[in-house]
XYZ file of C-alpha atoms in Angstrom:
310
model
C -138.625 -244.342 5.913
C -135.753 -244.495 8.356
C -133.183 -247.136 7.560
C -132.986 -249.871 10.160
C -129.343 -250.836 9.643
C -126.030 -249.026 9.649
C -125.122 -248.804 5.926
C -121.436 -249.170 6.715
C -122.018 -252.602 8.210
C -124.547 -254.009 5.786
C -122.213 -256.487 4.190
C -120.172 -257.450 7.246
C -119.889 -261.201 7.655
C -122.023 -261.321 10.781
C -124.824 -259.378 9.103
C -124.753 -261.561 6.020
C -125.035 -264.619 8.245
C -127.869 -263.052 10.221
C -129.735 -262.195 7.006
C -129.326 -265.776 5.838
C -130.845 -266.993 9.078
C -133.684 -264.433 8.958
C -136.924 -266.155 10.101
C -138.936 -264.302 7.474
C -137.527 -266.268 4.580
C -140.063 -267.008 1.905
C -141.041 -270.632 1.321
C -142.038 -271.756 -2.151
C -144.913 -274.244 -2.139
C -145.912 -275.057 -5.721
C -147.052 -271.748 -7.215
C -147.757 -270.121 -3.887
C -145.384 -268.137 -1.684
C -145.909 -267.971 2.047
C -144.277 -265.252 4.132
C -143.745 -265.446 7.857
C -142.493 -261.849 8.027
C -144.827 -258.896 7.623
C -144.836 -256.839 4.442
C -143.612 -253.785 6.361
C -140.674 -255.689 7.805
C -139.714 -257.041 4.390
C -139.945 -253.539 2.956
C -137.707 -252.108 5.674
C -135.057 -254.755 5.080
C -135.141 -254.388 1.305
C -134.998 -250.592 1.499
C -131.993 -250.583 3.817
C -130.061 -252.787 1.400
C -131.392 -251.087 -1.713
C -130.400 -247.523 -0.830
C -127.278 -247.963 1.269
C -123.826 -248.436 -0.312
C -122.220 -251.674 0.917
C -119.211 -251.712 3.217
C -116.863 -252.824 0.435
C -117.613 -250.899 -2.789
C -114.562 -252.428 -4.484
C -116.011 -255.916 -4.139
C -119.727 -255.248 -4.384
C -120.145 -251.995 -6.272
C -122.126 -248.912 -5.328
C -125.400 -250.621 -4.481
C -126.992 -254.029 -4.425
C -129.111 -255.548 -7.169
C -132.448 -257.220 -6.513
C -130.800 -260.594 -7.025
C -128.154 -259.875 -4.386
C -130.774 -258.575 -1.958
C -132.849 -261.723 -2.412
C -129.792 -263.851 -1.692
C -128.861 -261.873 1.413
C -132.374 -262.004 2.819
C -133.106 -265.533 1.655
C -136.293 -264.275 0.001
C -137.707 -265.209 -3.387
C -136.453 -262.794 -6.038
C -139.939 -262.046 -7.354
C -141.067 -260.777 -3.957
C -137.930 -258.652 -3.604
C -138.422 -257.186 -7.085
C -142.009 -256.206 -6.316
C -140.987 -254.608 -3.020
C -138.048 -252.872 -4.722
C -140.315 -251.338 -7.369
C -142.769 -250.155 -4.737
C -139.976 -248.414 -2.811
C -138.627 -246.820 -5.992
C -142.108 -245.622 -6.902
C -142.293 -243.759 -3.591
C -138.982 -242.006 -4.257
C -139.632 -240.985 -7.854
C -142.325 -238.355 -7.067
C -139.787 -236.533 -4.885
C -137.398 -236.460 -7.822
C -140.122 -235.243 -10.162
C -141.021 -232.358 -7.840
C -137.496 -230.970 -7.943
C -136.930 -231.521 -11.651
C -134.598 -234.468 -11.146
C -135.242 -236.354 -14.435
C -134.223 -233.343 -16.519
C -130.999 -233.035 -14.520
C -130.319 -236.728 -15.027
C -130.889 -236.468 -18.757
C -128.369 -233.632 -18.958
C -125.790 -235.596 -16.976
C -126.289 -238.749 -19.034
C -125.860 -236.850 -22.291
C -122.529 -235.548 -21.006
C -121.170 -239.025 -20.326
C -120.110 -239.735 -23.924
C -122.007 -242.982 -23.588
C -120.473 -244.389 -20.432
C -119.925 -243.434 -16.813
C -120.592 -244.367 -13.199
C -123.652 -243.824 -11.071
C -121.563 -241.915 -8.540
C -120.430 -239.644 -11.352
C -124.000 -238.856 -12.335
C -125.015 -238.217 -8.725
C -122.063 -235.852 -8.327
C -122.952 -233.965 -11.527
C -126.556 -233.549 -10.381
C -125.902 -233.203 -6.657
C -126.977 -229.572 -6.494
C -130.538 -230.592 -7.379
C -131.093 -232.370 -4.088
C -128.136 -231.409 -1.962
C -124.955 -233.278 -1.128
C -124.559 -236.714 0.337
C -126.254 -240.034 -0.161
C -129.631 -238.482 -0.990
C -128.449 -237.478 -4.476
C -127.129 -240.975 -4.985
C -130.349 -242.649 -3.816
C -132.641 -240.522 -5.944
C -130.393 -240.939 -8.970
C -130.470 -244.680 -8.564
C -134.214 -245.152 -8.144
C -135.098 -242.592 -10.800
C -132.881 -244.210 -13.390
C -134.297 -247.620 -12.597
C -137.842 -246.432 -13.153
C -138.419 -243.298 -15.218
C -135.368 -243.565 -17.471
C -135.016 -247.322 -17.743
C -135.387 -247.264 -21.542
C -132.504 -244.837 -21.979
C -129.800 -246.604 -19.999
C -128.322 -249.985 -19.305
C -126.393 -250.802 -16.172
C -124.518 -253.619 -14.577
C -122.230 -254.041 -11.613
C -118.539 -254.358 -12.363
C -116.733 -253.071 -9.302
C -119.026 -250.047 -9.385
C -122.474 -249.458 -10.782
C -121.840 -248.458 -14.386
C -124.241 -246.529 -16.590
C -124.511 -246.295 -20.332
C -126.482 -243.640 -22.144
C -127.971 -244.799 -25.441
C -128.847 -241.267 -26.519
C -125.623 -240.208 -28.188
C -124.207 -243.458 -29.479
C -125.261 -245.884 -32.183
C -123.669 -248.723 -30.223
C -125.822 -251.188 -28.340
C -125.762 -250.059 -24.680
C -125.831 -253.654 -23.495
C -122.745 -254.332 -25.594
C -121.009 -251.560 -23.672
C -121.878 -253.243 -20.424
C -120.881 -256.672 -21.630
C -117.300 -255.448 -21.977
C -117.049 -253.055 -19.038
C -115.363 -255.688 -16.877
C -112.984 -256.522 -19.757
C -111.716 -252.935 -19.578
C -110.960 -253.497 -15.924
C -109.017 -256.640 -16.813
C -106.998 -254.905 -19.541
C -106.110 -251.911 -17.359
C -105.118 -254.167 -14.464
C -102.634 -255.811 -16.816
C -101.283 -252.499 -18.103
C -100.488 -251.163 -14.635
C -99.290 -254.492 -13.220
C -95.601 -253.605 -13.567
C -96.015 -250.199 -11.984
C -95.466 -247.905 -14.952
C -97.687 -244.920 -15.716
C -100.191 -245.712 -18.470
C -100.750 -242.725 -20.762
C -104.041 -241.983 -22.453
C -102.550 -242.912 -25.853
C -101.394 -246.272 -24.525
C -104.852 -246.957 -23.093
C -106.535 -246.023 -26.375
C -104.105 -248.291 -28.227
C -104.888 -251.233 -25.957
C -108.609 -250.710 -26.488
C -108.173 -250.405 -30.261
C -106.415 -253.778 -30.623
C -108.712 -255.672 -28.257
C -111.583 -257.469 -30.049
C -113.486 -257.620 -26.756
C -113.280 -253.838 -26.332
C -114.153 -252.862 -29.886
C -117.520 -251.430 -28.805
C -115.750 -249.023 -26.437
C -113.846 -247.418 -29.303
C -116.469 -244.669 -29.561
C -115.713 -243.560 -25.997
C -113.004 -240.960 -25.457
C -109.731 -241.937 -23.825
C -110.376 -239.693 -20.840
C -113.727 -241.375 -20.245
C -112.128 -244.808 -20.495
C -109.506 -243.775 -17.937
C -112.153 -242.463 -15.551
C -114.205 -245.630 -15.882
C -111.208 -247.883 -15.332
C -110.069 -245.932 -12.269
C -113.589 -246.053 -10.847
C -113.636 -249.828 -11.166
C -110.180 -250.609 -9.746
C -109.603 -249.397 -6.155
C -105.793 -249.307 -6.430
C -105.671 -247.407 -9.751
C -105.881 -243.617 -9.946
C -106.184 -241.141 -12.794
C -105.099 -237.517 -13.087
C -105.947 -234.446 -15.149
C -103.968 -235.819 -18.093
C -105.973 -239.071 -17.868
C -102.828 -241.004 -16.964
C -103.553 -244.207 -15.072
C -101.198 -245.080 -12.235
C -101.043 -247.223 -9.120
C -102.021 -245.611 -5.825
C -98.594 -246.723 -4.553
C -96.752 -245.459 -7.649
C -93.015 -245.775 -7.081
C -90.826 -242.654 -7.367
C -88.781 -244.123 -10.237
C -91.855 -244.473 -12.456
C -93.263 -241.092 -11.438
C -89.972 -239.406 -12.273
C -89.736 -241.237 -15.597
C -93.189 -239.939 -16.521
C -92.250 -236.295 -15.844
C -88.716 -236.539 -17.271
C -89.632 -235.119 -20.684
C -91.172 -232.036 -19.075
C -88.080 -231.114 -17.066
C -85.910 -228.203 -18.223
C -82.392 -228.954 -19.492
C -80.882 -227.048 -16.579
C -80.368 -228.617 -13.185
C -83.595 -229.061 -11.222
C -83.805 -228.894 -7.462
C -85.315 -231.469 -5.153
C -88.219 -229.124 -4.386
C -88.938 -228.700 -8.099
C -88.975 -232.450 -8.642
C -91.342 -232.906 -5.723
C -93.722 -230.229 -7.035
C -93.782 -231.713 -10.511
C -94.383 -235.260 -9.315
C -97.005 -234.220 -6.761
C -98.773 -232.016 -9.303
C -99.056 -234.789 -11.865
C -99.540 -237.754 -9.504
C -101.180 -236.464 -6.323
C -101.945 -239.992 -5.097
C -98.442 -241.415 -5.605
C -95.907 -242.245 -2.928
C -93.772 -239.254 -1.837
C -90.244 -238.955 -3.177
C -87.568 -240.401 -0.878
C -84.515 -238.537 0.299
C -80.761 -239.000 0.156
C -79.274 -241.893 -1.770
C -82.693 -243.411 -2.505
C -83.709 -240.220 -4.313
C -80.437 -240.123 -6.249
C -81.044 -243.677 -7.463
C -84.688 -242.986 -8.379
C -83.767 -239.827 -10.319
C -80.941 -241.583 -12.190
C -83.151 -244.536 -13.084
C -86.149 -242.411 -14.045
C -84.516 -239.452 -15.766
C -80.850 -240.270 -16.360
C -79.796 -237.261 -14.257
C -77.302 -237.067 -11.424
C -76.696 -234.552 -8.668
C -74.597 -231.574 -9.665
C -73.841 -228.288 -7.921
C -77.363 -227.323 -6.872
C -79.664 -229.851 -8.487
C -80.067 -232.830 -10.783
C -78.755 -232.455 -14.316
C -77.112 -234.339 -17.153
C -73.457 -235.152 -16.701
C -71.136 -233.573 -19.281
C -69.294 -236.515 -20.834
C -66.923 -234.154 -22.617
């Protein structure tokens, strides 16, 4: 079915207001529900919200829940749930024909117990091609065929938990997913780079995050970065702000620098290679100050090195 709304504008203020004023709102009268909008029109509206990512993933996550759809449309949640399941049932046979559930099972088993829906869709994208179609089929298939194997909730992004490879309660994972976001937000608040060992240490001492101790540090970093729009992660699973300041970037790479003088170009390559999303290094005096603060080095003959106090 062709979507009737532009997905990029689904959660704009004007659209939310127009959905709230939709004349097809359901009216509860005792145990009966009367609908002034046709079933097909309700289906079209639910499907457009169900399958399309909202305009602000950071605030609303990857996709809407039935509860959120019912609130947007002003329709009883039971009616939305029934329509939602009917739409999902139409999508699942397409996934079955191309072997989608087996691909999903493989991706879920590789998650070490926790991951994002976008991550699963990316891992299985070749099964149905690129783009939103992989995301849509992943979503509806998980919510129907594989519902017993996963738990999910919205915490900045749609988060999945696989119960196959962990003895932990999957719902306990989800209960504390937003707590991880809170802890990481605090760790990066001052601007420093958060190493994987520091993240694992913070999780280990947090009673609220005890259930996440079975998840690897790299997976925790990926999950945290997926939930917080202004936090990035790299190949080392460092967590850093998207506007990481040069001083902190240089401090993080200081231990990897050779004892000899290093040129400006070499510093730039090292910082860019480790923190591709960070702010670029400045020039002139600002760079001298950042290098001194971050590494203790000063400019010499042809690069930055340690001053000989002798």
